[in-house]
Short mmCIF file of C-alpha atoms in Angstrom, two decimals:
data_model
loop_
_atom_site.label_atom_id
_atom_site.label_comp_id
_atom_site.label_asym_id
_atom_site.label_seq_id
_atom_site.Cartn_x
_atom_site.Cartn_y
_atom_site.Cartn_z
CA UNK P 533 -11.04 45.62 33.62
CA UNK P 534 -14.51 46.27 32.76
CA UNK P 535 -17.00 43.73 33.20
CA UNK P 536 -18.08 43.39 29.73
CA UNK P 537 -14.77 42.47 28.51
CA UNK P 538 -13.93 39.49 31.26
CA UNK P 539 -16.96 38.14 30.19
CA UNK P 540 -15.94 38.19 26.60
CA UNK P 541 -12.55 35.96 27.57
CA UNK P 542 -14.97 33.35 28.96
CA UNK P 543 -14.75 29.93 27.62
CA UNK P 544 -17.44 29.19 25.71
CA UNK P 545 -18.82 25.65 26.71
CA UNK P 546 -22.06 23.28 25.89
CA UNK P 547 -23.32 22.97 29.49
CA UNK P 548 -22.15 23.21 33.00
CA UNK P 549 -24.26 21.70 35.88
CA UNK P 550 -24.41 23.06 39.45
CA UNK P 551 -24.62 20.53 42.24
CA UNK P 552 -24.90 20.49 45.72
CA UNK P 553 -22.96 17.48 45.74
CA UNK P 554 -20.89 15.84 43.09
CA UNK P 555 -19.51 12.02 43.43
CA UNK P 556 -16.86 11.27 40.97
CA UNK P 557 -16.64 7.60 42.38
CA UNK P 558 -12.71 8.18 41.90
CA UNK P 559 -10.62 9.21 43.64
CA UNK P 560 -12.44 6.72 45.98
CA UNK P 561 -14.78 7.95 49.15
CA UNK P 562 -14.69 11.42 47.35
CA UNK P 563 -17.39 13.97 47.48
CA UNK P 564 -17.40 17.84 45.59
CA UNK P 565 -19.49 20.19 47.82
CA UNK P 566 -21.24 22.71 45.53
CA UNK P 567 -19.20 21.80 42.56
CA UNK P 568 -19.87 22.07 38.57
CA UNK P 569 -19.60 19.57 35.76
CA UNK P 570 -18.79 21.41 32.50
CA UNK P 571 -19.44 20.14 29.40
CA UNK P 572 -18.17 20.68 25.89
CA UNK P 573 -19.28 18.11 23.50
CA UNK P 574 -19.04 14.74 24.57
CA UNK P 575 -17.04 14.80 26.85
CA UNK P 576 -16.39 16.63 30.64
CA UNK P 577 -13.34 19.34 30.76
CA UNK P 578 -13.50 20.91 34.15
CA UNK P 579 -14.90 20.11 37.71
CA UNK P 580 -14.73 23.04 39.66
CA UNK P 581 -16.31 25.12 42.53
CA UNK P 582 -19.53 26.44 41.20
CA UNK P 583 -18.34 29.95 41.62
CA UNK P 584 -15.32 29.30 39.52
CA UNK P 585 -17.25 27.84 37.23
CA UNK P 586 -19.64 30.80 37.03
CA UNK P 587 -16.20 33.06 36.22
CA UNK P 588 -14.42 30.97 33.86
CA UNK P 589 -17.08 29.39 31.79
CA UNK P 590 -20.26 30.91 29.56
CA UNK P 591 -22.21 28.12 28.68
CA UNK P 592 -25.42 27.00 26.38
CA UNK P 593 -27.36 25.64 29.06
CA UNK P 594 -26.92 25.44 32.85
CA UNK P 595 -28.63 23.31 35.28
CA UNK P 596 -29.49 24.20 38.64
CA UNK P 597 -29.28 21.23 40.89
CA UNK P 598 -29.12 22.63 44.63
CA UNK P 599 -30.57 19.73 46.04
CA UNK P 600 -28.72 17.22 43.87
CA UNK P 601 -26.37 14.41 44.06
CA UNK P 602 -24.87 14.36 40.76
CA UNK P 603 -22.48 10.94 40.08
CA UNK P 604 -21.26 8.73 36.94
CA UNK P 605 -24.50 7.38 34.79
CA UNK P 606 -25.10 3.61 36.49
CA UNK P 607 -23.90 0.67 34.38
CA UNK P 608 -25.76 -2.29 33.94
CA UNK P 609 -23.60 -4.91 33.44
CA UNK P 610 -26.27 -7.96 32.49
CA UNK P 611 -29.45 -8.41 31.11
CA UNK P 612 -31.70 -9.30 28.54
CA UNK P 613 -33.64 -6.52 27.19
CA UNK P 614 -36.53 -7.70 25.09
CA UNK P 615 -37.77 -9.80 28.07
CA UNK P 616 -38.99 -6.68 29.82
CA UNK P 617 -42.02 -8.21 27.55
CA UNK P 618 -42.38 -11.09 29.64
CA UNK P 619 -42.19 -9.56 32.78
CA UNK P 620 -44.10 -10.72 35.97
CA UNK P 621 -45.27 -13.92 33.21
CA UNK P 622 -43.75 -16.68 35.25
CA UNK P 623 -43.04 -16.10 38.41
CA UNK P 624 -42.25 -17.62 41.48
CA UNK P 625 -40.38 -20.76 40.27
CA UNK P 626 -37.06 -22.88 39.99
CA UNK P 627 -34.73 -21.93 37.20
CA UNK P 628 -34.80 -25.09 35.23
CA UNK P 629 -38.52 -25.35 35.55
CA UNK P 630 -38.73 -21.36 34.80
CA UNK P 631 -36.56 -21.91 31.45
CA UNK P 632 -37.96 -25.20 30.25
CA UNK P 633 -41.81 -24.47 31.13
CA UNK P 634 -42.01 -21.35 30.44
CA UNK P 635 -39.41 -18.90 29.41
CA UNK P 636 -38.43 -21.10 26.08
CA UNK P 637 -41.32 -21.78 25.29
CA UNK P 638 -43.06 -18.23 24.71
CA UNK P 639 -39.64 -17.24 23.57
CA UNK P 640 -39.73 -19.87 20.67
CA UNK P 641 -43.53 -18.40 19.93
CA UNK P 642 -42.90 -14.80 20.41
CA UNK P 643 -39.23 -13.67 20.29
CA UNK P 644 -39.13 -12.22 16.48
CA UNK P 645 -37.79 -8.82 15.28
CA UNK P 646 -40.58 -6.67 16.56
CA UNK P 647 -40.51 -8.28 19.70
CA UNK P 648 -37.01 -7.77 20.05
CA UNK P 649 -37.23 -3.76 18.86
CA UNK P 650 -40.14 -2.62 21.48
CA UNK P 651 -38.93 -5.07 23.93
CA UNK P 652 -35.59 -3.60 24.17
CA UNK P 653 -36.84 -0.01 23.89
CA UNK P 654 -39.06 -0.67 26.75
CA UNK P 655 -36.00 -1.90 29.03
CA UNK P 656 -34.64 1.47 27.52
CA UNK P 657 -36.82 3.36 28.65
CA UNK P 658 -36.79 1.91 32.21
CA UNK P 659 -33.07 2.20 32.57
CA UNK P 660 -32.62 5.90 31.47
CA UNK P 661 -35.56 6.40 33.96
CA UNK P 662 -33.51 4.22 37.09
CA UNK P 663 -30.10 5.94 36.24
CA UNK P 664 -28.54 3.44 33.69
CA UNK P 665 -26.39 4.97 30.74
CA UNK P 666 -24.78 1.92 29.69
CA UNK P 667 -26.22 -1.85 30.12
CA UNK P 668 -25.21 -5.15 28.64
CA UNK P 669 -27.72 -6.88 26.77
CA UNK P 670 -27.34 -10.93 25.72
CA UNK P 671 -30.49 -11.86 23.22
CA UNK P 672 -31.72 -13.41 20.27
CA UNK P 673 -31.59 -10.99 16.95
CA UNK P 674 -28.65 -9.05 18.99
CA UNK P 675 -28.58 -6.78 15.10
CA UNK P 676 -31.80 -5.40 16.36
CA UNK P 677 -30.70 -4.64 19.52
CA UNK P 678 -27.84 -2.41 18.59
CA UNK P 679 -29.95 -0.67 16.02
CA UNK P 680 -32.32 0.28 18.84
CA UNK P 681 -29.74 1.32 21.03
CA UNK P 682 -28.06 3.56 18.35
CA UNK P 683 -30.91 5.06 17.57
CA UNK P 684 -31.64 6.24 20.71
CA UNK P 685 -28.25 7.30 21.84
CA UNK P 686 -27.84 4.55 24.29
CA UNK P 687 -24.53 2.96 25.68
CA UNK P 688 -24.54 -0.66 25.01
CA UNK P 689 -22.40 -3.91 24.82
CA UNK P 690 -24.49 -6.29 22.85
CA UNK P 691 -23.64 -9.85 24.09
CA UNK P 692 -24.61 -11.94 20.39
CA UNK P 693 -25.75 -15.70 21.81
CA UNK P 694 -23.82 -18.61 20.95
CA UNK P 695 -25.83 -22.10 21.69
CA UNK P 696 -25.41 -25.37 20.46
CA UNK P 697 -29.25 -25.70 19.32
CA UNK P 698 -31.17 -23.61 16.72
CA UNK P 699 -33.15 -20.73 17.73
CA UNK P 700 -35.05 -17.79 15.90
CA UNK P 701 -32.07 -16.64 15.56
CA UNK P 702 -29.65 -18.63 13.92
CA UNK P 703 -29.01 -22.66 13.67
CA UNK P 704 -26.23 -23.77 15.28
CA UNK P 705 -23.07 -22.67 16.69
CA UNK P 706 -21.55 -21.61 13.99
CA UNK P 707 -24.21 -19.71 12.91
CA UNK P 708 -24.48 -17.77 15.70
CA UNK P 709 -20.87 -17.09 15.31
CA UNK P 710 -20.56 -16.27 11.97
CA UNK P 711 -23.63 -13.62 12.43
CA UNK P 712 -21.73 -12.14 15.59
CA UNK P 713 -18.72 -11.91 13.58
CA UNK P 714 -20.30 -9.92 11.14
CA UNK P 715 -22.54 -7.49 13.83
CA UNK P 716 -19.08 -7.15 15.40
CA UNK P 717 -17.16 -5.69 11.95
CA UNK P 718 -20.55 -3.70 11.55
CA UNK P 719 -20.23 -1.82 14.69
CA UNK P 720 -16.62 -1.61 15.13
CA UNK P 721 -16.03 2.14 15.49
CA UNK P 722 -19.43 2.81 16.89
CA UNK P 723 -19.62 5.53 19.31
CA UNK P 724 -22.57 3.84 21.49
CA UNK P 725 -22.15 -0.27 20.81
CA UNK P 726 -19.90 -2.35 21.70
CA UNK P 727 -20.34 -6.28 20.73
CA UNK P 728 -19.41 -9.06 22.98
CA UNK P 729 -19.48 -12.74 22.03
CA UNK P 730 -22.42 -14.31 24.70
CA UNK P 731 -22.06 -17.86 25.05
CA UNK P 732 -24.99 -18.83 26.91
CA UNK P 733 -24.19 -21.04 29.50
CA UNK P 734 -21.40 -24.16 29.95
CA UNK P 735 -24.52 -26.64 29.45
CA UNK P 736 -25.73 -25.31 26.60
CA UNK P 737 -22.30 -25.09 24.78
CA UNK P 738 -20.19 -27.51 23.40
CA UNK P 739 -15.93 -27.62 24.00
CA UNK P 740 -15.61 -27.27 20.30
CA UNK P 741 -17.55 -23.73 19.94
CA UNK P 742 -15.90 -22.74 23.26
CA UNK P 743 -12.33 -22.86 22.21
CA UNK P 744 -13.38 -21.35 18.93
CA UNK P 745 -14.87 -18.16 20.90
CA UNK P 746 -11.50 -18.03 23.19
CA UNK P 747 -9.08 -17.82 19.80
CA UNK P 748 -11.56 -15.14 18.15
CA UNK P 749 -11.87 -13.13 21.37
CA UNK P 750 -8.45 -12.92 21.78
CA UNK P 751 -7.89 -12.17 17.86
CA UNK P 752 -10.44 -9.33 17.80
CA UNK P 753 -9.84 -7.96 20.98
CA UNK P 754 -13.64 -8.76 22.51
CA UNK P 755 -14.86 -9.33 25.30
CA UNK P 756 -16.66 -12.78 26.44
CA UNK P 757 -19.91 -12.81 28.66
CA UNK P 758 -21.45 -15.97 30.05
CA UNK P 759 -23.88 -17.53 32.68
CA UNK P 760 -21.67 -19.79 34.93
CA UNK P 761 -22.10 -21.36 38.00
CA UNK P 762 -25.51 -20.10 38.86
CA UNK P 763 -27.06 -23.05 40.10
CA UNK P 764 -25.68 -26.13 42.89
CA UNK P 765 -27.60 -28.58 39.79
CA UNK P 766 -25.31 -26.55 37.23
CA UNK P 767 -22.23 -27.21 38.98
CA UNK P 768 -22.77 -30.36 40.29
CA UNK P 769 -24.07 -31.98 36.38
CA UNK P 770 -21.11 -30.74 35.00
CA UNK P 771 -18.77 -32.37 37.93
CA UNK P 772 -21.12 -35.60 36.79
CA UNK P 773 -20.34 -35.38 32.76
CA UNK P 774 -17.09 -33.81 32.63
CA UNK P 775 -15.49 -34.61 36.10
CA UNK P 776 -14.76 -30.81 36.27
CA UNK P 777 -16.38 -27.79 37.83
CA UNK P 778 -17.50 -25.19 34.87
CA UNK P 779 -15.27 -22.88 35.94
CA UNK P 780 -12.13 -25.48 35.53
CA UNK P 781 -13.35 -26.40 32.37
CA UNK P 782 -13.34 -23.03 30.68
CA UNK P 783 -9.95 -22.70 31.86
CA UNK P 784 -9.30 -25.95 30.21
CA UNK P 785 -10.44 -24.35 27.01
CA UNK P 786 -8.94 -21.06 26.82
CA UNK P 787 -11.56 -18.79 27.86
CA UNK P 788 -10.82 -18.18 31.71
CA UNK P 789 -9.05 -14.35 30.99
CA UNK P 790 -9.50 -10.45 31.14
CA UNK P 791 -11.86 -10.57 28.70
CA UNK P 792 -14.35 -13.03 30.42
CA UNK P 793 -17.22 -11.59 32.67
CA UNK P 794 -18.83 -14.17 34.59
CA UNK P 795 -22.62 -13.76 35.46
CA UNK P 796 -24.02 -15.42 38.43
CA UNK P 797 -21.18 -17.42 40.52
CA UNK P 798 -23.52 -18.25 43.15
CA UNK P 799 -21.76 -21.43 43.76
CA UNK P 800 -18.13 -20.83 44.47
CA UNK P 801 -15.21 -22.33 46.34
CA UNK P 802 -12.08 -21.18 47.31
CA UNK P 803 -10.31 -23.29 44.25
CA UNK P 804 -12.67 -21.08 41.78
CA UNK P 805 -11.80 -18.13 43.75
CA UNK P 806 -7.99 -18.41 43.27
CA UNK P 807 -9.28 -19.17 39.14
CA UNK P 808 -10.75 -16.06 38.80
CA UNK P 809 -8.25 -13.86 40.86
CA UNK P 810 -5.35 -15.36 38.80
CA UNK P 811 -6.77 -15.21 35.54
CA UNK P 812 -8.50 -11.81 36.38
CA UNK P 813 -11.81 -12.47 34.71
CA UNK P 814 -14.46 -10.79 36.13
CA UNK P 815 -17.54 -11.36 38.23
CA UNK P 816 -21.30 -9.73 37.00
CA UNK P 817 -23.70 -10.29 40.48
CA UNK P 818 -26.86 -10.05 40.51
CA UNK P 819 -28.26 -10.19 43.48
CA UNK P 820 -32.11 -10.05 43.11
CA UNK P 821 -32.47 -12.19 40.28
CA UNK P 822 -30.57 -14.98 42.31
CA UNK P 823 -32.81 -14.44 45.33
CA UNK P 824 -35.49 -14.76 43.01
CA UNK P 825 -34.68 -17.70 41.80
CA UNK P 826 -33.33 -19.40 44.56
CA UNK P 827 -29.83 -19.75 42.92
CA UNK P 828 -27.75 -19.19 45.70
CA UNK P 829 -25.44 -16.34 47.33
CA UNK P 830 -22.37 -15.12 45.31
CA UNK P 831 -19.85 -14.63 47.99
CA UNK P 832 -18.82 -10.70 46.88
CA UNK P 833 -16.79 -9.74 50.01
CA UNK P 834 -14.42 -12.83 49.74
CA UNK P 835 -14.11 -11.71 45.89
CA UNK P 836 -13.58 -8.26 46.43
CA UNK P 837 -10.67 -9.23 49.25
CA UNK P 838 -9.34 -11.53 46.17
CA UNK P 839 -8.72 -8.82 43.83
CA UNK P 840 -11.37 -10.06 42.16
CA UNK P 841 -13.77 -6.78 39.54
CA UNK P 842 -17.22 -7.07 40.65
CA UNK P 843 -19.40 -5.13 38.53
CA UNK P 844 -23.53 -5.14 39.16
CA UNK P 845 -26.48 -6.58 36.65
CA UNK P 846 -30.18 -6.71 37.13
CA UNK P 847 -30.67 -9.53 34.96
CA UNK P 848 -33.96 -10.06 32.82
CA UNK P 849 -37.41 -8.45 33.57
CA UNK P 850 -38.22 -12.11 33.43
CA UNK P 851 -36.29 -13.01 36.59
CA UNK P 852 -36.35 -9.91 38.63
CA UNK P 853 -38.88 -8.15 37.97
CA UNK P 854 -37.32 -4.75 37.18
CA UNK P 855 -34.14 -3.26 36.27
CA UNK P 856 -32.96 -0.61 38.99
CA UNK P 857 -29.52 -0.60 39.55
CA UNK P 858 -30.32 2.03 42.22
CA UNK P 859 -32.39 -0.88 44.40
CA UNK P 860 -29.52 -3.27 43.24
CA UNK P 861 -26.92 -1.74 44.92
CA UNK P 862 -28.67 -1.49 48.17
CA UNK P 863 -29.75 -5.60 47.50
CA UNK P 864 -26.14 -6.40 46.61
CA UNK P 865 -24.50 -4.54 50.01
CA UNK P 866 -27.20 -5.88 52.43
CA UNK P 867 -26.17 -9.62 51.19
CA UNK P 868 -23.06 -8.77 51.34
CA UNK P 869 -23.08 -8.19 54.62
CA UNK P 870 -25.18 -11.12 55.75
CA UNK P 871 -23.52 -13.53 53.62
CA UNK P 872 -20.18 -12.82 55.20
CA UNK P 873 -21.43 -12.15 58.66
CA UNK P 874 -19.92 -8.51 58.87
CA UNK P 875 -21.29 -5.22 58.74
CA UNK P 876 -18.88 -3.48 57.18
CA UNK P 877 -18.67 -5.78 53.99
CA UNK P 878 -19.72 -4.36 50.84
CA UNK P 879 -20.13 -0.72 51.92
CA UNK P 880 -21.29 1.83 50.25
CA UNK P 881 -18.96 2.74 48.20
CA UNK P 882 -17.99 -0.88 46.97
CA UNK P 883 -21.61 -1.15 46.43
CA UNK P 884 -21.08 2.29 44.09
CA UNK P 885 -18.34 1.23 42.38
CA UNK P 886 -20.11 -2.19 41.61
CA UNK P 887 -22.63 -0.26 39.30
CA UNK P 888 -20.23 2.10 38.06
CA UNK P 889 -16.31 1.92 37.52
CA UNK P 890 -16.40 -1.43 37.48
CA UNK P 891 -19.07 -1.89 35.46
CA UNK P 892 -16.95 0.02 33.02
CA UNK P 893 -13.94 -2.32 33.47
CA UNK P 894 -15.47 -5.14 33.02
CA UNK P 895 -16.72 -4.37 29.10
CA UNK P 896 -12.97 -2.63 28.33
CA UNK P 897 -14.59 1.16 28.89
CA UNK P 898 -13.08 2.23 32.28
CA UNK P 899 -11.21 4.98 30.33
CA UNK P 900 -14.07 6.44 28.82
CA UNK P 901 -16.70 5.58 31.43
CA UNK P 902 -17.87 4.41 35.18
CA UNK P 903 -16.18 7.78 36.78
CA UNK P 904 -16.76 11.38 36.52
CA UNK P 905 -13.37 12.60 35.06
CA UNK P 906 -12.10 15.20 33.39
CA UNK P 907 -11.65 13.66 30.37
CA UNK P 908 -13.94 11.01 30.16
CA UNK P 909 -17.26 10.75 27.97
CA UNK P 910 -20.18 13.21 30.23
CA UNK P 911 -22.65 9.65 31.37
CA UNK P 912 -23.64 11.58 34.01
CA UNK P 913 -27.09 11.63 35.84
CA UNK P 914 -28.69 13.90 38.66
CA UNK P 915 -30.50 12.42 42.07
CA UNK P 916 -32.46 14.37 44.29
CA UNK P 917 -31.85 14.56 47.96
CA UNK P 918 -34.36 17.15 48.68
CA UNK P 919 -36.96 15.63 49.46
CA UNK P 920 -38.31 15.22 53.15
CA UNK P 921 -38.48 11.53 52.78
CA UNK P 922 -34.48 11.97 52.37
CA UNK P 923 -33.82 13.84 55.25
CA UNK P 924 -31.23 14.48 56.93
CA UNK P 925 -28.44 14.34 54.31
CA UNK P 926 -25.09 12.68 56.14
CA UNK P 927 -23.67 11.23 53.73
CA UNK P 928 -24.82 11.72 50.31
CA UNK P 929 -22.97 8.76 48.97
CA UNK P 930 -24.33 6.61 51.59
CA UNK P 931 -27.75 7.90 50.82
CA UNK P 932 -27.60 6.67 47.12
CA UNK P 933 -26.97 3.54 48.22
CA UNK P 934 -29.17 2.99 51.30
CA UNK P 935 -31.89 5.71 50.87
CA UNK P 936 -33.20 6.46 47.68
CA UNK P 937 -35.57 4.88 44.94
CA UNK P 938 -35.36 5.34 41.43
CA UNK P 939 -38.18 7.93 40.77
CA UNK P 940 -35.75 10.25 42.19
CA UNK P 941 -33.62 10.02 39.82
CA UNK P 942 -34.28 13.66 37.31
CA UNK P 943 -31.46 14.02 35.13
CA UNK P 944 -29.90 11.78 32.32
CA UNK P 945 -27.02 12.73 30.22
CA UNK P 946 -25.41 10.29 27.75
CA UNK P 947 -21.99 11.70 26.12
CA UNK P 948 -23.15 15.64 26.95
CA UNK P 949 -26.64 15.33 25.77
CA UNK P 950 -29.48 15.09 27.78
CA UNK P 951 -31.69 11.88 28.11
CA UNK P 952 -33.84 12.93 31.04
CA UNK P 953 -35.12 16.38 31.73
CA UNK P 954 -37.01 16.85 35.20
CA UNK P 955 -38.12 13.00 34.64
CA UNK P 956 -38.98 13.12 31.27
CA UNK P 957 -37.49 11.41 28.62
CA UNK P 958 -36.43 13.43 25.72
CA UNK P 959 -35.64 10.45 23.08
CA UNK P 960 -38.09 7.82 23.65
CA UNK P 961 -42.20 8.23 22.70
CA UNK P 962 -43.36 6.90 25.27
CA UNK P 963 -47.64 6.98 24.83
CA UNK P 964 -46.69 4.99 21.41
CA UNK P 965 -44.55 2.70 23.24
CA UNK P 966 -47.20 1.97 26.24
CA UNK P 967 -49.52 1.00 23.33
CA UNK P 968 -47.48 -1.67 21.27
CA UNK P 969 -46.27 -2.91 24.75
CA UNK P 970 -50.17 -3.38 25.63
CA UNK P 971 -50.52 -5.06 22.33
CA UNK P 972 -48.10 -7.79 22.91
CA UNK P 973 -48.98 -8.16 27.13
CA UNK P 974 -52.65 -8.94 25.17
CA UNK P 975 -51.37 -11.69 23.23
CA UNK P 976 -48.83 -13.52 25.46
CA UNK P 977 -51.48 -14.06 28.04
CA UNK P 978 -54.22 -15.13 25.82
CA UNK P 979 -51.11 -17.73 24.50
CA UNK P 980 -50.56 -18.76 28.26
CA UNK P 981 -53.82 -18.78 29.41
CA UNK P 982 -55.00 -21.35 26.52
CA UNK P 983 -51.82 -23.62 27.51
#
């Protein structure tokens, strides 16, 4: 058959990317020698050898990543984006006196719209850069959020806040409820934002709000993300007020389930552990911003033995000061191991699967996200091994988690199309965005420095 014509029975595909190494993250432990990812649309039909690929595919546009690890886009499964604004502007200090000193405070000057739109575009910017396709973002004016992240093609679950006390947001509970409700309707069948109800914390919500967020959850099918036993004072006021743990009192109200991710959980014992592994909420570490602050040690290994989903979260600018999932990883497995006095606890893959898959099974997505399957929605992003700094090259997987930075990640892709080019971000202006960032880092310190 003459050339000409096999090429004409090709498949005709969006974009197929060579790798020297691909890692699906499942199956488990798995890793694709010189393997292809091809593309059509949003979504990832074939991995293959790259010379199969080369005979069975023609495609738009083909990368050539020969010194490339090439794995699911990172998910970041806690944060709050606009405070990449107040980064580095309180540092070293307890939580309570962090929050009530200085973190409410310039949020009740500052946090507005505009603050909120080039504040979360900067945290944008800084993920697609560190390997994130899909974070989870808990902040006031949570509408502006979403619109940000649409725009820019971003995977999201938008976390609306639910307090007891009035903010620039809304005025009460249900306030803040009623507003969710409606972002929630509004962005039902979006392709990049999902919306989560975000109850702050036990001590800054009420039973009655609580239950109110359990029976809605459950009615629309939502997911639930709160801050829960991230302090020894948290726990230990709440044993003082209510005679209960936090934990045992969200069971109490109807909110301990599948759809609850719990952020923090530095202060566990084995009753909570048996809560969570029964009711088979899950766990959102993170690791730096509880070193940070001196929280505590969330025991991951004994939760992982349990059953229990870990996912990974970098927390707020505020508290960490950055949000790399790469460097997160390596934090989260190195505690792991110290905390539970064995070397082979939280390996690398665990660690990988943390900031991935379940990531993605933790906000409801595992079947679209978290993995590189045929099938699933192409989050996908490139790292590069190459360099001599990297050498030699054992174990690739290992080497994501335990040798490389986030500067070498080079390639974004969110559903097929391409965030990051050779480091640079196609979908974000960033000289514009430097500027209006310098504009408000002007202003909040003159406002600190004259308190």
């Amino acid at each position: 058959m003459p050339l000409t014509v096999f090429m004409l029975n090709n498949q005709s595909v969006d974009t197929i990317i060579n790798a020297r190494w691909v890692i699906p993250v499942t199956p488990r432990n798995t890793v694709l020698e010189n393997h292809s990812l091809v593309i059509s649309g949003h979504k990832i039909i074939d991995i293959l050898p790259c010379e199969n690929a080369a005979a069975k595919y023609t495609a738009n546009e083909t990368f050539e990543l020969n010194t490339h690890a090439v794995l699911p886009g990172l998910i970041n499964a806690h944060g709050h984006s606009a405070m990449s604004l107040f980064r580095g502007l309180a540092d070293d200090l307890p939580l309570m006196e962090w929050l009530n000193d200085h973190i409410w405070p310039a949020e009740a000057k500052w946090v507005n719209e505009d603050f909120v739109a080039d504040g979360t575009l900067l945290a944008i910017a800084e993920m697609i850069r560190s390997g994130t396709t899909c974070y989870s973002d808990m902040y006031f004016f949570p509408n502006i959020s979403a619109k940000v992240a649409t725009e820019h093609k971003i995977r999201t679950q938008i976390c609306f806040p639910v307090l007891d006390f009035p903010t620039a947001w809304a005025q009460n509970a249900d306030d803040y409820i009623h507003k969710g409700i409606e972002l929630f309707n509004q962005y039902r069948n979006s392709d990049y934002v999902t919306v989560a109800f975000g109850p702050h914390a036990p001590y800054t919500v009420s039973d009655a709000p609580l239950k109110q967020i359990a029976t809605l959850a459950e009615q629309l099918n939502a997911q639930i993300q709160i801050h829960l036993h991230e302090t020894a004072f948290e726990v230990q006021e709440s044993i003082e007020k209510t005679g209960m743990r936090p934990l045992q009192r969200l069971a109490n109200l109807g909110l301990l389930s599948p759809s609850l991710q719990c952020v923090h959980m530095t202060q566990l014992n084995d009753d909570d552990i048996a809560l969570l592994a029964e009711s088979k909420a899950h766990v959102i570490h993170c690791p730096e911003s509880n070193l940070k602050l001196a929280s505590g040690f969330s025991p991951v290994d004994k939760l992982l033995k349990s059953g229990i989903n870990v996912a990974l979260g970098t927390d707020g600018a505020a508290s960490n000061n950055d949000l790399d999932l790469l460097g997160e990883m390596k934090t989260a497995a190195l505690i792991g191991k110290a905390v539970s006095s064995d070397a082979s606890a939280v390996n690398a893959h665990q660690a990988l699967e943390m900031a991935t898959i379940n990531g993605a099974k933790s906000m409801g997505l595992e079947d679209k996200i978290g993995s590189l399957e045929v099938g699933k929605l192409a989050d996908i992003i490139a790292v590069d091994l190459g360099s001599i700094d990297c050498q030699p090259v054992y174990d690739p997987l290992s080497h994501i988690v335990y040798a490389t930075n986030s500067h070498q990640v080079t390639h974004s892709w969110i559903g097929g199309e391409i965030h990051m080019n050779n480091r640079q971000l196609s979908m974000i202006d960033t000289l514009h965005l430097t500027e209006r960032v310098r504009k408000w880092a002007e202003k909040i310190k003159a406002a600190d420095a004259a308190n």
